[in-house]
Short mmCIF file of C-alpha atoms in Angstrom, two decimals:
data_model
loop_
_atom_site.label_atom_id
_atom_site.label_comp_id
_atom_site.label_asym_id
_atom_site.label_seq_id
_atom_site.Cartn_x
_atom_site.Cartn_y
_atom_site.Cartn_z
CA ASP A 1 -117.06 -6.41 -184.07
CA VAL A 2 -118.76 -7.39 -186.92
CA LYS A 3 -122.08 -5.87 -185.89
CA VAL A 4 -125.99 -7.66 -188.07
CA THR A 5 -128.82 -5.47 -187.10
CA GLN A 6 -132.18 -6.40 -187.36
CA SER A 7 -134.29 -3.22 -187.31
CA SER A 8 -137.06 -3.89 -185.26
CA ARG A 9 -136.47 -6.71 -182.20
CA TYR A 10 -141.18 -7.05 -182.64
CA LEU A 11 -143.81 -7.64 -184.75
CA VAL A 12 -147.33 -7.14 -184.43
CA LYS A 13 -148.72 -7.64 -188.57
CA ARG A 14 -151.91 -8.98 -189.27
CA THR A 15 -152.95 -10.75 -192.47
CA GLY A 16 -152.81 -10.08 -195.53
CA GLU A 17 -150.58 -7.37 -194.25
CA LYS A 18 -146.82 -6.87 -196.24
CA VAL A 19 -144.44 -6.66 -194.20
CA PHE A 20 -140.69 -5.61 -194.65
CA LEU A 21 -137.81 -7.72 -191.65
CA GLU A 22 -134.89 -5.57 -192.57
CA CYS A 23 -131.28 -6.48 -191.54
CA VAL A 24 -127.76 -4.83 -191.75
CA GLN A 25 -124.43 -5.80 -191.16
CA ASP A 26 -121.11 -3.67 -190.60
CA MET A 27 -118.60 -5.40 -192.05
CA ASP A 28 -117.87 -6.12 -195.23
CA HIS A 29 -119.69 -9.63 -195.66
CA GLU A 30 -120.31 -10.44 -199.02
CA ASN A 31 -123.37 -13.12 -197.64
CA MET A 32 -125.82 -12.51 -195.65
CA PHE A 33 -128.74 -15.13 -194.98
CA TRP A 34 -132.76 -15.58 -194.27
CA TYR A 35 -133.16 -18.05 -191.43
CA ARG A 36 -136.66 -18.51 -189.73
CA GLN A 37 -136.69 -20.79 -185.94
CA ASP A 38 -139.54 -22.72 -184.73
CA PRO A 39 -139.85 -24.45 -181.56
CA GLY A 40 -138.86 -27.90 -182.48
CA LEU A 41 -137.69 -27.40 -186.42
CA GLY A 42 -134.45 -25.69 -185.30
CA LEU A 43 -132.86 -23.17 -188.92
CA ARG A 44 -133.96 -23.13 -191.55
CA LEU A 45 -132.56 -21.64 -194.69
CA ILE A 46 -135.63 -18.85 -196.31
CA TYR A 47 -132.55 -17.03 -198.84
CA PHE A 48 -129.26 -16.08 -198.85
CA SER A 49 -127.19 -13.69 -201.15
CA TYR A 50 -123.37 -14.56 -201.34
CA ASP A 51 -123.31 -10.53 -204.00
CA VAL A 52 -125.77 -7.29 -204.60
CA LYS A 53 -128.54 -7.83 -206.71
CA MET A 54 -128.12 -11.90 -206.41
CA LYS A 55 -130.24 -14.57 -204.51
CA GLU A 56 -130.57 -17.76 -203.84
CA LYS A 57 -133.58 -19.46 -202.57
CA GLY A 58 -133.26 -21.59 -199.06
CA ASP A 59 -134.77 -24.49 -198.05
CA ILE A 60 -138.33 -22.58 -197.93
CA PRO A 61 -139.05 -19.88 -199.22
CA GLU A 62 -142.70 -19.90 -200.93
CA GLY A 63 -144.28 -16.68 -199.55
CA TYR A 64 -140.97 -14.76 -198.69
CA SER A 65 -138.90 -13.42 -201.09
CA VAL A 66 -136.37 -11.13 -200.76
CA SER A 67 -134.31 -7.60 -201.51
CA ARG A 68 -130.48 -6.98 -201.83
CA GLU A 69 -129.41 -3.44 -203.46
CA LYS A 70 -126.83 -2.28 -201.56
CA LYS A 71 -123.89 -4.74 -199.60
CA GLU A 72 -125.09 -4.23 -196.31
CA ARG A 73 -128.37 -5.11 -196.11
CA PHE A 74 -130.63 -8.41 -197.14
CA SER A 75 -134.01 -7.42 -196.48
CA LEU A 76 -137.12 -10.22 -196.45
CA ILE A 77 -140.32 -9.24 -197.44
CA LEU A 78 -143.38 -11.23 -196.20
CA GLU A 79 -146.36 -9.65 -199.94
CA SER A 80 -148.90 -11.28 -196.75
CA ALA A 81 -148.34 -12.35 -194.35
CA SER A 82 -149.90 -15.19 -193.23
CA THR A 83 -150.50 -16.87 -188.81
CA ASN A 84 -148.30 -19.80 -190.05
CA GLN A 85 -145.46 -17.13 -190.85
CA THR A 86 -145.52 -15.84 -187.40
CA SER A 87 -141.90 -16.64 -185.89
CA MET A 88 -138.10 -15.91 -185.57
CA TYR A 89 -136.93 -14.28 -187.70
CA LEU A 90 -132.65 -14.27 -187.68
CA CYS A 91 -130.59 -12.66 -190.51
CA ALA A 92 -126.73 -13.81 -190.42
CA SER A 93 -124.48 -12.30 -192.04
CA SER A 94 -120.75 -14.37 -193.33
CA LEU A 95 -117.07 -13.89 -195.33
CA THR A 96 -117.19 -16.85 -198.50
CA GLN A 97 -114.00 -18.27 -196.89
CA ASP A 98 -115.41 -20.91 -192.87
CA ARG A 99 -118.99 -19.76 -193.62
CA GLU A 100 -118.27 -18.72 -189.84
CA LEU A 101 -122.19 -17.02 -189.77
CA PHE A 102 -122.02 -13.61 -187.10
CA PHE A 103 -126.40 -13.24 -186.06
CA GLY A 104 -128.13 -10.43 -185.49
CA GLU A 105 -130.44 -10.46 -181.95
CA GLY A 106 -133.70 -12.22 -183.97
CA SER A 107 -137.13 -10.21 -185.17
CA ARG A 108 -139.96 -12.14 -184.28
CA LEU A 109 -143.02 -11.72 -185.91
CA THR A 110 -146.75 -11.94 -184.99
CA VAL A 111 -149.19 -12.56 -187.00
CA LEU A 112 -152.87 -12.11 -186.07
CA SER B 1 -130.97 -34.44 -195.00
CA GLN B 2 -127.70 -33.41 -194.63
CA GLN B 3 -129.25 -31.70 -191.53
CA GLY B 4 -127.00 -33.23 -188.33
CA GLU B 5 -128.46 -34.18 -184.62
CA GLU B 6 -127.60 -32.87 -180.94
CA ASP B 7 -127.90 -35.34 -178.29
CA PRO B 8 -129.27 -34.74 -175.90
CA GLN B 9 -132.36 -32.30 -176.94
CA ALA B 10 -131.90 -30.96 -173.96
CA LEU B 11 -129.35 -31.15 -170.58
CA SER B 12 -129.94 -30.05 -167.01
CA ILE B 13 -126.64 -30.07 -164.84
CA GLN B 14 -126.00 -28.49 -161.33
CA GLU B 15 -123.22 -25.62 -162.10
CA GLY B 16 -119.28 -26.55 -161.22
CA GLU B 17 -120.77 -29.87 -163.67
CA ASN B 18 -119.05 -30.47 -166.95
CA ALA B 19 -122.05 -30.50 -169.51
CA THR B 20 -121.17 -33.06 -172.96
CA MET B 21 -123.07 -32.77 -176.12
CA ASN B 22 -122.33 -35.00 -179.21
CA CYS B 23 -123.17 -33.79 -182.71
CA SER B 24 -123.71 -36.63 -184.95
CA TYR B 25 -124.02 -36.00 -189.17
CA LYS B 26 -125.22 -37.77 -192.81
CA THR B 27 -121.87 -36.95 -195.92
CA SER B 28 -118.18 -35.69 -195.26
CA ILE B 29 -117.91 -32.14 -194.22
CA ASN B 30 -115.45 -28.83 -194.07
CA ASN B 31 -115.76 -28.21 -190.94
CA LEU B 32 -118.09 -28.61 -188.26
CA GLN B 33 -118.68 -25.16 -186.07
CA TRP B 34 -120.73 -25.13 -182.69
CA TYR B 35 -122.92 -22.29 -181.99
CA ARG B 36 -124.88 -21.27 -178.47
CA GLN B 37 -128.01 -19.23 -178.58
CA ASN B 38 -129.48 -16.98 -175.65
CA SER B 39 -133.08 -17.14 -174.95
CA GLY B 40 -135.07 -15.10 -177.38
CA ARG B 41 -131.44 -14.15 -178.50
CA GLY B 42 -129.56 -14.10 -182.03
CA LEU B 43 -127.00 -17.22 -181.93
CA VAL B 44 -122.94 -16.32 -181.46
CA HIS B 45 -120.70 -18.36 -183.21
CA LEU B 46 -118.12 -20.66 -180.65
CA ILE B 47 -115.79 -22.63 -182.30
CA LEU B 48 -114.96 -24.05 -185.93
CA ILE B 49 -113.04 -27.57 -185.97
CA ARG B 50 -112.19 -28.35 -189.69
CA SER B 51 -112.40 -31.87 -191.17
CA ASN B 52 -108.37 -33.42 -190.28
CA GLU B 53 -108.48 -31.13 -186.82
CA ARG B 54 -109.37 -33.53 -184.44
CA GLU B 55 -109.44 -31.72 -181.24
CA LYS B 56 -109.95 -27.28 -180.90
CA HIS B 57 -109.71 -25.50 -177.28
CA SER B 58 -111.36 -22.10 -176.36
CA GLY B 59 -111.14 -20.81 -173.04
CA ARG B 60 -113.40 -23.83 -170.47
CA LEU B 61 -114.72 -25.15 -174.74
CA ARG B 62 -114.11 -27.84 -175.79
CA VAL B 63 -114.73 -29.16 -179.06
CA THR B 64 -113.79 -33.14 -181.49
CA LEU B 65 -114.29 -34.10 -183.38
CA ASP B 66 -114.32 -38.06 -185.28
CA THR B 67 -114.62 -37.70 -189.20
CA SER B 68 -114.91 -41.99 -189.22
CA LYS B 69 -117.68 -41.10 -187.00
CA LYS B 70 -119.17 -38.76 -188.30
CA SER B 71 -120.34 -36.55 -185.23
CA SER B 72 -118.40 -34.31 -182.79
CA SER B 73 -118.73 -33.13 -178.85
CA LEU B 74 -118.41 -29.88 -176.93
CA LEU B 75 -117.99 -30.05 -173.85
CA ILE B 76 -118.07 -27.07 -171.66
CA THR B 77 -115.90 -27.47 -168.09
CA ALA B 78 -116.75 -26.15 -164.65
CA SER B 79 -120.73 -24.91 -166.09
CA ARG B 80 -121.79 -22.09 -165.23
CA ALA B 81 -125.58 -20.87 -164.56
CA ALA B 82 -124.48 -18.23 -167.63
CA ASP B 83 -123.92 -20.86 -169.56
CA THR B 84 -127.72 -21.74 -169.99
CA ALA B 85 -128.68 -22.01 -173.76
CA SER B 86 -129.48 -23.94 -176.81
CA TYR B 87 -125.95 -24.59 -177.96
CA PHE B 88 -126.21 -25.97 -181.78
CA CYS B 89 -123.44 -27.25 -184.29
CA ALA B 90 -123.50 -26.15 -187.56
CA THR B 91 -121.79 -28.28 -190.72
CA ASP B 92 -120.52 -27.42 -193.63
CA HIS B 93 -120.58 -30.32 -196.48
CA SER B 94 -118.32 -30.04 -199.41
CA GLY B 95 -120.91 -29.27 -203.07
CA TYR B 96 -123.95 -27.78 -200.30
CA SER B 97 -124.03 -23.50 -200.86
CA THR B 98 -123.88 -22.57 -197.11
CA LEU B 99 -124.02 -24.44 -193.10
CA THR B 100 -126.54 -27.09 -192.32
CA PHE B 101 -128.08 -26.07 -188.60
CA GLY B 102 -128.22 -29.12 -185.46
CA LYS B 103 -131.86 -28.70 -183.67
CA GLY B 104 -129.92 -28.17 -181.28
CA THR B 105 -129.48 -28.90 -177.16
CA MET B 106 -130.99 -27.25 -174.55
CA LEU B 107 -128.57 -26.85 -171.16
CA LEU B 108 -129.89 -25.73 -168.39
CA VAL B 109 -127.61 -24.91 -165.33
CA SER B 110 -128.11 -24.49 -162.12
CA PRO B 111 -126.50 -22.82 -159.62
#
């Protein structure tokens, strides 16, 4: 079974802190994605990556950056966390064909 | 926006009843997928139906696709309390790099 592991289920950070959310997949998938999920807004794509060292902006990239130095790992970085970045963050991976997504368990971030 | 729209937003039924959720979209698709999300957890892929398919089954799940109406439905038969979750449709559109998710239907199955 494909496993997508997100490093932290729950995080509490202060405004202005730098935040790293880590995601690792074990099935050699080319594609990796970061979404945030907020009540009433559904899933919104932040960034995605089709290959190592490649990244593409999603619908809401402002305030975020990403890093993909190895195929299995895709990191989401909040350079200076703000309260409006309090959310559930979901990482996913997929093979190119059909684009079926495999999600991690999510990281719930609270910024105080 | 290409975003799919699920209907209803929320559905409450008794165990043993069938649950039907609908998804509509605006432009042509390559495939449509359904996902389930238990409260506070990640999404789990349930089923994928391609644009040239009309119906697909997986266990107690039945998905239909009507490309002329740009809509899909997910039927869960003989619902169980464990089916309580949010259900999302996601569409794969030609010319778009990623899936587009709807806002989901929240299903509550009471014992």
